[in-house]
PDB file of C-alpha atoms in Angstrom:
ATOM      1  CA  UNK A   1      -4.279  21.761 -57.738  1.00 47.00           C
ATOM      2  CA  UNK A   2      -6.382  18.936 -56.323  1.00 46.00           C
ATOM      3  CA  UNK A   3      -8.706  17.803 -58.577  1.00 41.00           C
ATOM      4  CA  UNK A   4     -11.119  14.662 -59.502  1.00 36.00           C
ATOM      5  CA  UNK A   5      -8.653  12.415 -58.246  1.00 37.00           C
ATOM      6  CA  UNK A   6      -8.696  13.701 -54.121  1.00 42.00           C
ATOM      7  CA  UNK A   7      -5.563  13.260 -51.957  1.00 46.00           C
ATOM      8  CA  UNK A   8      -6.398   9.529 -50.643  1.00 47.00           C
ATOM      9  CA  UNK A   9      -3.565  10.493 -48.032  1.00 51.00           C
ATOM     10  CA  UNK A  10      -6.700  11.474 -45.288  1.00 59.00           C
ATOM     11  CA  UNK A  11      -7.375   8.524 -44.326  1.00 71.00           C
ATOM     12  CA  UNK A  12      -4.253   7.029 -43.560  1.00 80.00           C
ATOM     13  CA  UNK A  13      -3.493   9.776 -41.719  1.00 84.00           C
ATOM     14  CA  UNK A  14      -4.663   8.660 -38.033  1.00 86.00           C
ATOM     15  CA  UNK A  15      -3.383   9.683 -35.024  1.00 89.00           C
ATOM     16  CA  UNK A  16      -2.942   5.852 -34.210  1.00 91.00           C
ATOM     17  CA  UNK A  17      -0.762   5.635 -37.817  1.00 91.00           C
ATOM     18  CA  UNK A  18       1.156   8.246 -37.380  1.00 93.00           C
ATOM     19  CA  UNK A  19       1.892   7.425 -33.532  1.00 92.00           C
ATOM     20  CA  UNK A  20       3.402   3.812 -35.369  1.00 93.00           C
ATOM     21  CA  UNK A  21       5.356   5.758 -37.752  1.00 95.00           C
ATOM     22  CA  UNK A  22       7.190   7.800 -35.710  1.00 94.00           C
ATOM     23  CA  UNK A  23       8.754   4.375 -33.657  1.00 93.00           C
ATOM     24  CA  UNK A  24      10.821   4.385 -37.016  1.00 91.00           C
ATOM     25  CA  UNK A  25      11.033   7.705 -38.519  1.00 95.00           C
ATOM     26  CA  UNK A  26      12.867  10.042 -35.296  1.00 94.00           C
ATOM     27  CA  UNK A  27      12.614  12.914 -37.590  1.00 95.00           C
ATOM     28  CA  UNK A  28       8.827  12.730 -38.211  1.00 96.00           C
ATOM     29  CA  UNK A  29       7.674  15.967 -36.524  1.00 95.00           C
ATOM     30  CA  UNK A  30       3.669  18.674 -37.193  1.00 95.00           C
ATOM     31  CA  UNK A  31       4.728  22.116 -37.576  1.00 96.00           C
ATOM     32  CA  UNK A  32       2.476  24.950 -37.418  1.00 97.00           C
ATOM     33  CA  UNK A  33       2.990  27.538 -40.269  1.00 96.00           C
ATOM     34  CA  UNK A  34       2.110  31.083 -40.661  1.00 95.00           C
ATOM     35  CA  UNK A  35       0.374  32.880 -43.566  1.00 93.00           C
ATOM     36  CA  UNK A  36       3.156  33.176 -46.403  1.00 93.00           C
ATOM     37  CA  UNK A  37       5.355  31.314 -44.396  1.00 96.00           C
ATOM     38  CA  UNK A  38       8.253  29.564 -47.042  1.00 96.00           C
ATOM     39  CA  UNK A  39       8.866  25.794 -46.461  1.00 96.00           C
ATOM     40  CA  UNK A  40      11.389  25.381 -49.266  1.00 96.00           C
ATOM     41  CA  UNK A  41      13.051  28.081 -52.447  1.00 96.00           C
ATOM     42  CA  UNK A  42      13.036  27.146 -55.850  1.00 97.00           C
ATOM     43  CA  UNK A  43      16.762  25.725 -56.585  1.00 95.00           C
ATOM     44  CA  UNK A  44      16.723  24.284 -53.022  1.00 94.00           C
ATOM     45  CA  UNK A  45      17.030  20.661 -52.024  1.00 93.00           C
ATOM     46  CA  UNK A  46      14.170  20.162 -49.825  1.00 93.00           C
ATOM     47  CA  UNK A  47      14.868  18.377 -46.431  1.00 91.00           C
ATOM     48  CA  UNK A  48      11.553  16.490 -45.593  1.00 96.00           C
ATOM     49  CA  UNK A  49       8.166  15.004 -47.373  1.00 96.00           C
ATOM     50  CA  UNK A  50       5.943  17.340 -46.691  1.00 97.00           C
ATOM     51  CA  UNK A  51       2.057  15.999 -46.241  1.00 95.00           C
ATOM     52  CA  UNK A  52      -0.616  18.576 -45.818  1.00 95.00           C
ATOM     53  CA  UNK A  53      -2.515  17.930 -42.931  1.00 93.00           C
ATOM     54  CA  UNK A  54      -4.804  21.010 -42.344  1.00 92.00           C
ATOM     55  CA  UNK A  55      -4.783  24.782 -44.714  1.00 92.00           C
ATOM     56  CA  UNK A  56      -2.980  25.566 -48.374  1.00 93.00           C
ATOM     57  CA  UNK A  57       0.122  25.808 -49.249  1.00 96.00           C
ATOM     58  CA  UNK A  58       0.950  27.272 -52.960  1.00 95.00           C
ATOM     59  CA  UNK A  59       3.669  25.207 -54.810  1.00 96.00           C
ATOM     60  CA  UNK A  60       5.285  28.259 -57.516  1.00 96.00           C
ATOM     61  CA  UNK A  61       7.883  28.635 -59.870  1.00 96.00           C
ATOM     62  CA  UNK A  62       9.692  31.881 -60.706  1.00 95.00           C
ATOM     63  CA  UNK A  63      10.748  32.185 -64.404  1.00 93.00           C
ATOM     64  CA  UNK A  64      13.466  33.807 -66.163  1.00 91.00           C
ATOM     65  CA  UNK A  65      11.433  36.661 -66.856  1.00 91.00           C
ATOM     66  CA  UNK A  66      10.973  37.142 -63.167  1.00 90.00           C
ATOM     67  CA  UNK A  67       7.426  35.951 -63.352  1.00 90.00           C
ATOM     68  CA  UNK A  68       5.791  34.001 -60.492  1.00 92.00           C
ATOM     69  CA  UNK A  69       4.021  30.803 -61.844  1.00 95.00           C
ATOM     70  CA  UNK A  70       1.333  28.623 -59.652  1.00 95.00           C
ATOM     71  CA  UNK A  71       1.979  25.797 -60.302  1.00 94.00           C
ATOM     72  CA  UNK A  72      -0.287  23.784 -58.122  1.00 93.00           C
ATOM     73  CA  UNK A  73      -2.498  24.914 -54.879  1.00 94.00           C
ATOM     74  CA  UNK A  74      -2.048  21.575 -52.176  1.00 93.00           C
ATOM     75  CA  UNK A  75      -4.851  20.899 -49.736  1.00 91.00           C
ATOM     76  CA  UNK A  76      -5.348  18.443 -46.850  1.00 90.00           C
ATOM     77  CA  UNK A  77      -4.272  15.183 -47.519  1.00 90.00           C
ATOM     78  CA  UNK A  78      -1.424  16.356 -50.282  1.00 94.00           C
ATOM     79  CA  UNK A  79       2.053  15.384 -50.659  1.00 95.00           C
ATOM     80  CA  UNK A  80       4.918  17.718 -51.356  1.00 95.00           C
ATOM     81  CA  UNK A  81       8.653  17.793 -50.942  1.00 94.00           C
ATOM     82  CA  UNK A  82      11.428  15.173 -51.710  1.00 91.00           C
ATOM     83  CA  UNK A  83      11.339  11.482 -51.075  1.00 90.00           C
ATOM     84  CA  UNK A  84      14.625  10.736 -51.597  1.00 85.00           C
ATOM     85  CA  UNK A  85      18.002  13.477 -51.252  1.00 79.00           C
ATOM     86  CA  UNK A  86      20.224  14.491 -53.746  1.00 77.00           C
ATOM     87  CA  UNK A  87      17.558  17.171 -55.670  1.00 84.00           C
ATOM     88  CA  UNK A  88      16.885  20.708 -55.885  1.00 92.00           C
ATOM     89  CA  UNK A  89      13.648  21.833 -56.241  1.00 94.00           C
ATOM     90  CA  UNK A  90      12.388  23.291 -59.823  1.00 95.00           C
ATOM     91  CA  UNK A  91       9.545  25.318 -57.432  1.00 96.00           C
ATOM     92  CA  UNK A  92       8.590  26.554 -53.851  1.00 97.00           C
ATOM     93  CA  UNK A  93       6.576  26.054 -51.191  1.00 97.00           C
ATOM     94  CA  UNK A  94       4.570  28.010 -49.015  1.00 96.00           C
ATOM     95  CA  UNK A  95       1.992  28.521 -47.076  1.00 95.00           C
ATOM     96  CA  UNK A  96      -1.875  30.443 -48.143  1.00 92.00           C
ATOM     97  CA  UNK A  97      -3.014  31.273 -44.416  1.00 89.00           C
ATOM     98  CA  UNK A  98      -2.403  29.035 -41.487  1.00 92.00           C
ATOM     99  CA  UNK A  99      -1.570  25.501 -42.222  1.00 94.00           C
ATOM    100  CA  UNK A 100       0.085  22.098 -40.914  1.00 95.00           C
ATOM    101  CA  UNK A 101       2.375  19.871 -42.256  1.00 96.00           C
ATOM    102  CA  UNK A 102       3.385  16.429 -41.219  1.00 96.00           C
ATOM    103  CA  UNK A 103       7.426  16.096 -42.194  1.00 97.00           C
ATOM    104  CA  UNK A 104       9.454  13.515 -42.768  1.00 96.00           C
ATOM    105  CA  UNK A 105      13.421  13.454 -43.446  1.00 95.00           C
ATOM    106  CA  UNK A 106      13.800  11.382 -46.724  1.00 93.00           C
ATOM    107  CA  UNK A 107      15.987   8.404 -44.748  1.00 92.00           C
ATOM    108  CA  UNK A 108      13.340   8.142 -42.493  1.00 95.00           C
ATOM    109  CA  UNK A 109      11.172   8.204 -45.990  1.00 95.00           C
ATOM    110  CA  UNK A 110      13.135   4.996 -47.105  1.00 92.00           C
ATOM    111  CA  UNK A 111      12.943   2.805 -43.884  1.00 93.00           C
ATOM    112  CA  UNK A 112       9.341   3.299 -42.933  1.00 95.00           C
ATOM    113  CA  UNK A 113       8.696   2.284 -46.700  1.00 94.00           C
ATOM    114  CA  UNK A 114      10.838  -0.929 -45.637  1.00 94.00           C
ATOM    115  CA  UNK A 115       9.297  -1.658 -42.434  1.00 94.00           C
ATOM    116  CA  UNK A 116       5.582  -0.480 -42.286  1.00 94.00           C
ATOM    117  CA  UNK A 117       2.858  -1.149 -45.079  1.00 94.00           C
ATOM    118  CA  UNK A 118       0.429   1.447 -43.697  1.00 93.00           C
ATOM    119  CA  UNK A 119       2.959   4.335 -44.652  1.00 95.00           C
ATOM    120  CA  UNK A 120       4.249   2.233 -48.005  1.00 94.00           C
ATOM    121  CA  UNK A 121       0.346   2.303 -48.818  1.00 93.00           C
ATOM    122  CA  UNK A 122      -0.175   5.865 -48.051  1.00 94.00           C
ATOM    123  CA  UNK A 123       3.223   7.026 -49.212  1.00 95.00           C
ATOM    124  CA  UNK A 124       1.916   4.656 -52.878  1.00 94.00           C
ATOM    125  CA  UNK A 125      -1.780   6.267 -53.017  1.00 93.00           C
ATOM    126  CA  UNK A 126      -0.371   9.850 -52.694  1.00 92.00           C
ATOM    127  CA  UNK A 127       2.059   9.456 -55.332  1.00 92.00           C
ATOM    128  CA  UNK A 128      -0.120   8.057 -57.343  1.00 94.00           C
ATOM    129  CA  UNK A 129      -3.093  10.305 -57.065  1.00 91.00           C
ATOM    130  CA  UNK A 130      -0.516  13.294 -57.686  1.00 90.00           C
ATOM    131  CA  UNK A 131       0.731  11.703 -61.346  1.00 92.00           C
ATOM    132  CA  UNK A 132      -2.855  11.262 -62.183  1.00 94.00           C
ATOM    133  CA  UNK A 133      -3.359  15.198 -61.278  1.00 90.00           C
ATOM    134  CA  UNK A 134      -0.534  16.039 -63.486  1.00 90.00           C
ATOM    135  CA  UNK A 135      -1.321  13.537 -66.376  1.00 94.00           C
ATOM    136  CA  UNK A 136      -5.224  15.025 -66.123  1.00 92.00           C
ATOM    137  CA  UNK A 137      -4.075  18.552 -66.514  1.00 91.00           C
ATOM    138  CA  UNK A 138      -1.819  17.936 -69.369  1.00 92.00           C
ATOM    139  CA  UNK A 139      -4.569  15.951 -71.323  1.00 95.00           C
ATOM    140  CA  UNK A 140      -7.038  19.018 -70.644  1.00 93.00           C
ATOM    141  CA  UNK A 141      -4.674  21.689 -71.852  1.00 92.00           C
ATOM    142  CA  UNK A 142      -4.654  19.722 -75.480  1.00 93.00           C
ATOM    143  CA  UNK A 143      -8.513  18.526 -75.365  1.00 94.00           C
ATOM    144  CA  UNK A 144     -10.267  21.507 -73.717  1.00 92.00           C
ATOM    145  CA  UNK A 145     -11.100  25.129 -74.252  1.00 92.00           C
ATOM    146  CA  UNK A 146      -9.888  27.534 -71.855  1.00 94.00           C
ATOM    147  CA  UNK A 147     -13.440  28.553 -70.455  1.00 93.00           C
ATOM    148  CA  UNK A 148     -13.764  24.684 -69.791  1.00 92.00           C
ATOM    149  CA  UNK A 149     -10.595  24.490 -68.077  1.00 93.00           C
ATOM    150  CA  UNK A 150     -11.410  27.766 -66.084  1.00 94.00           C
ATOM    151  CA  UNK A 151     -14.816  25.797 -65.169  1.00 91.00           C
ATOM    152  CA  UNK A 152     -14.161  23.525 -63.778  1.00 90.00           C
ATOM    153  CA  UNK A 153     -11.066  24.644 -62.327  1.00 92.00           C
ATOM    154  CA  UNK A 154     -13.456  26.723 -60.316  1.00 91.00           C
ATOM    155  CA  UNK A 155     -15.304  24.063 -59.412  1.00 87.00           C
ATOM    156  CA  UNK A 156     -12.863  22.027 -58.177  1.00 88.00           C
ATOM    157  CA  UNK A 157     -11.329  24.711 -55.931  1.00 89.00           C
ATOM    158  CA  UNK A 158     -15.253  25.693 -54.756  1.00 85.00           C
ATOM    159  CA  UNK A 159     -15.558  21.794 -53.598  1.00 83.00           C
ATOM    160  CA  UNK A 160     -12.102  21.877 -51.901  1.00 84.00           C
ATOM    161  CA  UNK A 161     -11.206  25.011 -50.282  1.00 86.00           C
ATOM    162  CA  UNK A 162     -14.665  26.806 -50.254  1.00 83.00           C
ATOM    163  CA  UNK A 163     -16.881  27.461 -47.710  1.00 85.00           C
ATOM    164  CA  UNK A 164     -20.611  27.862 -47.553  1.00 86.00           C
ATOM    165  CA  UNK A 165     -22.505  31.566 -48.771  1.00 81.00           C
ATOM    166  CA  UNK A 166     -25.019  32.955 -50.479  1.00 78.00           C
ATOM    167  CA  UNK A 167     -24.297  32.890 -53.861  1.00 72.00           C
ATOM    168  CA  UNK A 168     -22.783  28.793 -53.346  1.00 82.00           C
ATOM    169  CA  UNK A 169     -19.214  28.494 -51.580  1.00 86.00           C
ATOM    170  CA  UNK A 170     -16.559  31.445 -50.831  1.00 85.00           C
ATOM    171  CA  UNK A 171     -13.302  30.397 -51.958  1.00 83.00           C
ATOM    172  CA  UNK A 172     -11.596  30.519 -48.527  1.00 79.00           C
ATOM    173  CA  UNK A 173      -7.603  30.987 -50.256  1.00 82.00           C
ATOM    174  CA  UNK A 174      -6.777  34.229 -51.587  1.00 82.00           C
ATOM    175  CA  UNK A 175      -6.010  33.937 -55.455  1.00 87.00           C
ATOM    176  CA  UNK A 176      -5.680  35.960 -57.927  1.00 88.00           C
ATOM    177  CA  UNK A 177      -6.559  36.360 -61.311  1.00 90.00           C
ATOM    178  CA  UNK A 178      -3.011  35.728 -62.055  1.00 94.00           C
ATOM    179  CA  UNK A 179      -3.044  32.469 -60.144  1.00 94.00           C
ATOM    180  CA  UNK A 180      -6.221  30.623 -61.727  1.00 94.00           C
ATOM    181  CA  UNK A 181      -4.623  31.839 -64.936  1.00 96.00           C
ATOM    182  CA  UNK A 182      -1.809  29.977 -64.076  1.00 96.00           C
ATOM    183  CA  UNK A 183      -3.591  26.918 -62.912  1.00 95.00           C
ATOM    184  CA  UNK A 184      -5.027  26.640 -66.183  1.00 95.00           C
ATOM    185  CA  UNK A 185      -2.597  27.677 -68.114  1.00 94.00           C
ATOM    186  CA  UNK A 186      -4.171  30.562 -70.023  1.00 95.00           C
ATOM    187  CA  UNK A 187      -2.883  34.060 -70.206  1.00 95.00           C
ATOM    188  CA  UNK A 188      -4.802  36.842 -67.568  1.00 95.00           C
ATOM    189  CA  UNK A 189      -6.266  38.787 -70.189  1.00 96.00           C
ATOM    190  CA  UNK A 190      -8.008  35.433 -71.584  1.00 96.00           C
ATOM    191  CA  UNK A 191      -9.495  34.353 -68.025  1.00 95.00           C
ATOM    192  CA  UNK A 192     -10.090  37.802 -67.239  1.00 95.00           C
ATOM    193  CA  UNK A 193     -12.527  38.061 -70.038  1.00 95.00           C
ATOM    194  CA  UNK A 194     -14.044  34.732 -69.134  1.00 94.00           C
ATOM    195  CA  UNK A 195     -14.558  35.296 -65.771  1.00 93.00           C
ATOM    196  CA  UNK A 196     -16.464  38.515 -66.339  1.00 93.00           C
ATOM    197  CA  UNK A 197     -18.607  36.260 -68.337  1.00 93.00           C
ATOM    198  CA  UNK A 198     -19.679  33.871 -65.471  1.00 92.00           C
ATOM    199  CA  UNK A 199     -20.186  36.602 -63.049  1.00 90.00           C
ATOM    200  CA  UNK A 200     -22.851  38.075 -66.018  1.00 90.00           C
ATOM    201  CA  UNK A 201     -24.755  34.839 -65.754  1.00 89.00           C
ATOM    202  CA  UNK A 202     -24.892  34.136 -62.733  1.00 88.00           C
ATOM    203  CA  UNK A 203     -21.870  31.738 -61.719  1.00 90.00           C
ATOM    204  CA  UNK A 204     -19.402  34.220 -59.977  1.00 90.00           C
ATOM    205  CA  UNK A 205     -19.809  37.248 -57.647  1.00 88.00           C
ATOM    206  CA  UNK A 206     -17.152  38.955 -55.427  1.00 84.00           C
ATOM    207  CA  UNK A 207     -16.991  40.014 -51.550  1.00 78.00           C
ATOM    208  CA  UNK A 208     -14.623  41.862 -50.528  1.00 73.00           C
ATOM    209  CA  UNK A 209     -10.893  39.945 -51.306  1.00 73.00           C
ATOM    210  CA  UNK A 210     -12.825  36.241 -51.728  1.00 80.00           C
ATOM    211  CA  UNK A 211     -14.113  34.795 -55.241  1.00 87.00           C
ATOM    212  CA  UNK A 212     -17.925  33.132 -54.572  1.00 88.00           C
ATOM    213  CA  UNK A 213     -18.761  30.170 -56.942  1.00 89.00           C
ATOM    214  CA  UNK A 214     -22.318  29.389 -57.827  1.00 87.00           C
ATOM    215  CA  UNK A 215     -21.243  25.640 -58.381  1.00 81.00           C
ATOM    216  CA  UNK A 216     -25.096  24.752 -59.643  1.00 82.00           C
ATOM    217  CA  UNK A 217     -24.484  27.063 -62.430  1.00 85.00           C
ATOM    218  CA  UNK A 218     -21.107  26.095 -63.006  1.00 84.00           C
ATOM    219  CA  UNK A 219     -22.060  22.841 -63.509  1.00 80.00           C
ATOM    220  CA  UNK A 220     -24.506  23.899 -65.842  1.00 83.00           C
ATOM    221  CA  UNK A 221     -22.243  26.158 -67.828  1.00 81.00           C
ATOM    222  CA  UNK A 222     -19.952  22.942 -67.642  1.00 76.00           C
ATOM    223  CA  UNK A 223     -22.452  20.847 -69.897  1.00 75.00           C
ATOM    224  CA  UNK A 224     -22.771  23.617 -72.237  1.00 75.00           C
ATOM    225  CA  UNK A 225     -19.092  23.267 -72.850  1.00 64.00           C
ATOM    226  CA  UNK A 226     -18.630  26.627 -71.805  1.00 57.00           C
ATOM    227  CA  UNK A 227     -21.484  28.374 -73.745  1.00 55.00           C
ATOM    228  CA  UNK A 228     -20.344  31.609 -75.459  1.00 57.00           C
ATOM    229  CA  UNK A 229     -17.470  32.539 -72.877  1.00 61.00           C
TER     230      UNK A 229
END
């Protein structure tokens, strides 16, 4: 999920850029993708860097049980996929409604890192900003409850992927219970409960299929540490 630290890949990601990376990257191609559409299976090698460019795509592991995980949601600006062959993937990727993806074969990965600084630099501050993600989620599961977590997870997403309403922003991605749970890594039942609790003060409603965030209150329920959730 994109958090705190945003995807500085934006930008870097000019037409006039791009136009100079493709002189050395021939496989650097935009696809358009579908709702649900699948840009790589779990135990696959993937065959390009993906980098988000506009919509969501959900990165999601399956588990022996037969469980499907979320594992992350990307946005604009994110990088997914492999830099360098030889790997399969431990999840998969696809799209949440209509998205595009910039893609890049992993040889063409290695020489525009050789010969142009403006992709080494963006290829660097994506990276970079997605090890700080992972490091800030792993310090928050051992130093916060899970109705802080589930906070500000909602907040984040709200500032990201929402768009304007009544009661704040309308979460514009279609998630699940299931799939916040996983983002914070707290069982359904747990964030369930929880998330009955904001909508009784004030901080959640529902319309229709779409989760609307009352960030203001968030916030405030944020400072409380979560209040009595």
């Amino acid at each position: 999920m994109r958090g705190q630290a945003e995807a500085p890949g934006n930008d870097m990601l000019s037409e006039e850029n791009i136009a100079e990376w493709r002189l050395c990257a021939p496989s650097l191609r935009e696809a358009e993708l579908s709702d649900g559409e699948t840009l790589y299976r779990q135990g696959e090698e993937p065959g390009f860097l993906y980098c988000l460019m506009r919509g969501v795509v959900r990165l999601s592991h399956v588990a022996e049980s037969g469980a499907q995980i979320t594992l992350a949601i990307a946005g604009a600006g994110d990088l997914f996929g492999r830099v360098s062959p030889g790997r399969a993937s431990a999840h998969a990727a696809s799209a949440l409604g209509d998205a595009r993806v910039l893609m890049i074969a992993p040889s063409d990965v290695e020489r525009l890192v050789a010969k142009s600084p403006s992709f080494s630099s963006f290829l660097s501050a994506g990276l970079e900003a997605s090890r700080e993600r992972a490091e800030r989620r792993l310090i928050d599961r051992q130093t916060k409850t899970v109705a802080v977590r589930l906070i500000e997870t909602l907040g984040e997403l709200a500032q990201a992927f929402g768009a304007p309403c009544p009661h704040g922003y309308s979460l514009e991605i279609r998630l699940t219970q299931q799939d916040i749970a996983d983002l914070v890594h707290a069982s359904r039942p747990v964030v369930t409960r929880i998330m009955n609790g904001l909508r009784r003060r004030g901080a959640l409603d529902y319309r229709r299929d779409l989760i609307c965030v009352n960030h203001l209150a968030l916030q405030s329920l944020a400072k409380e540490k979560g209040g009595d959730l």
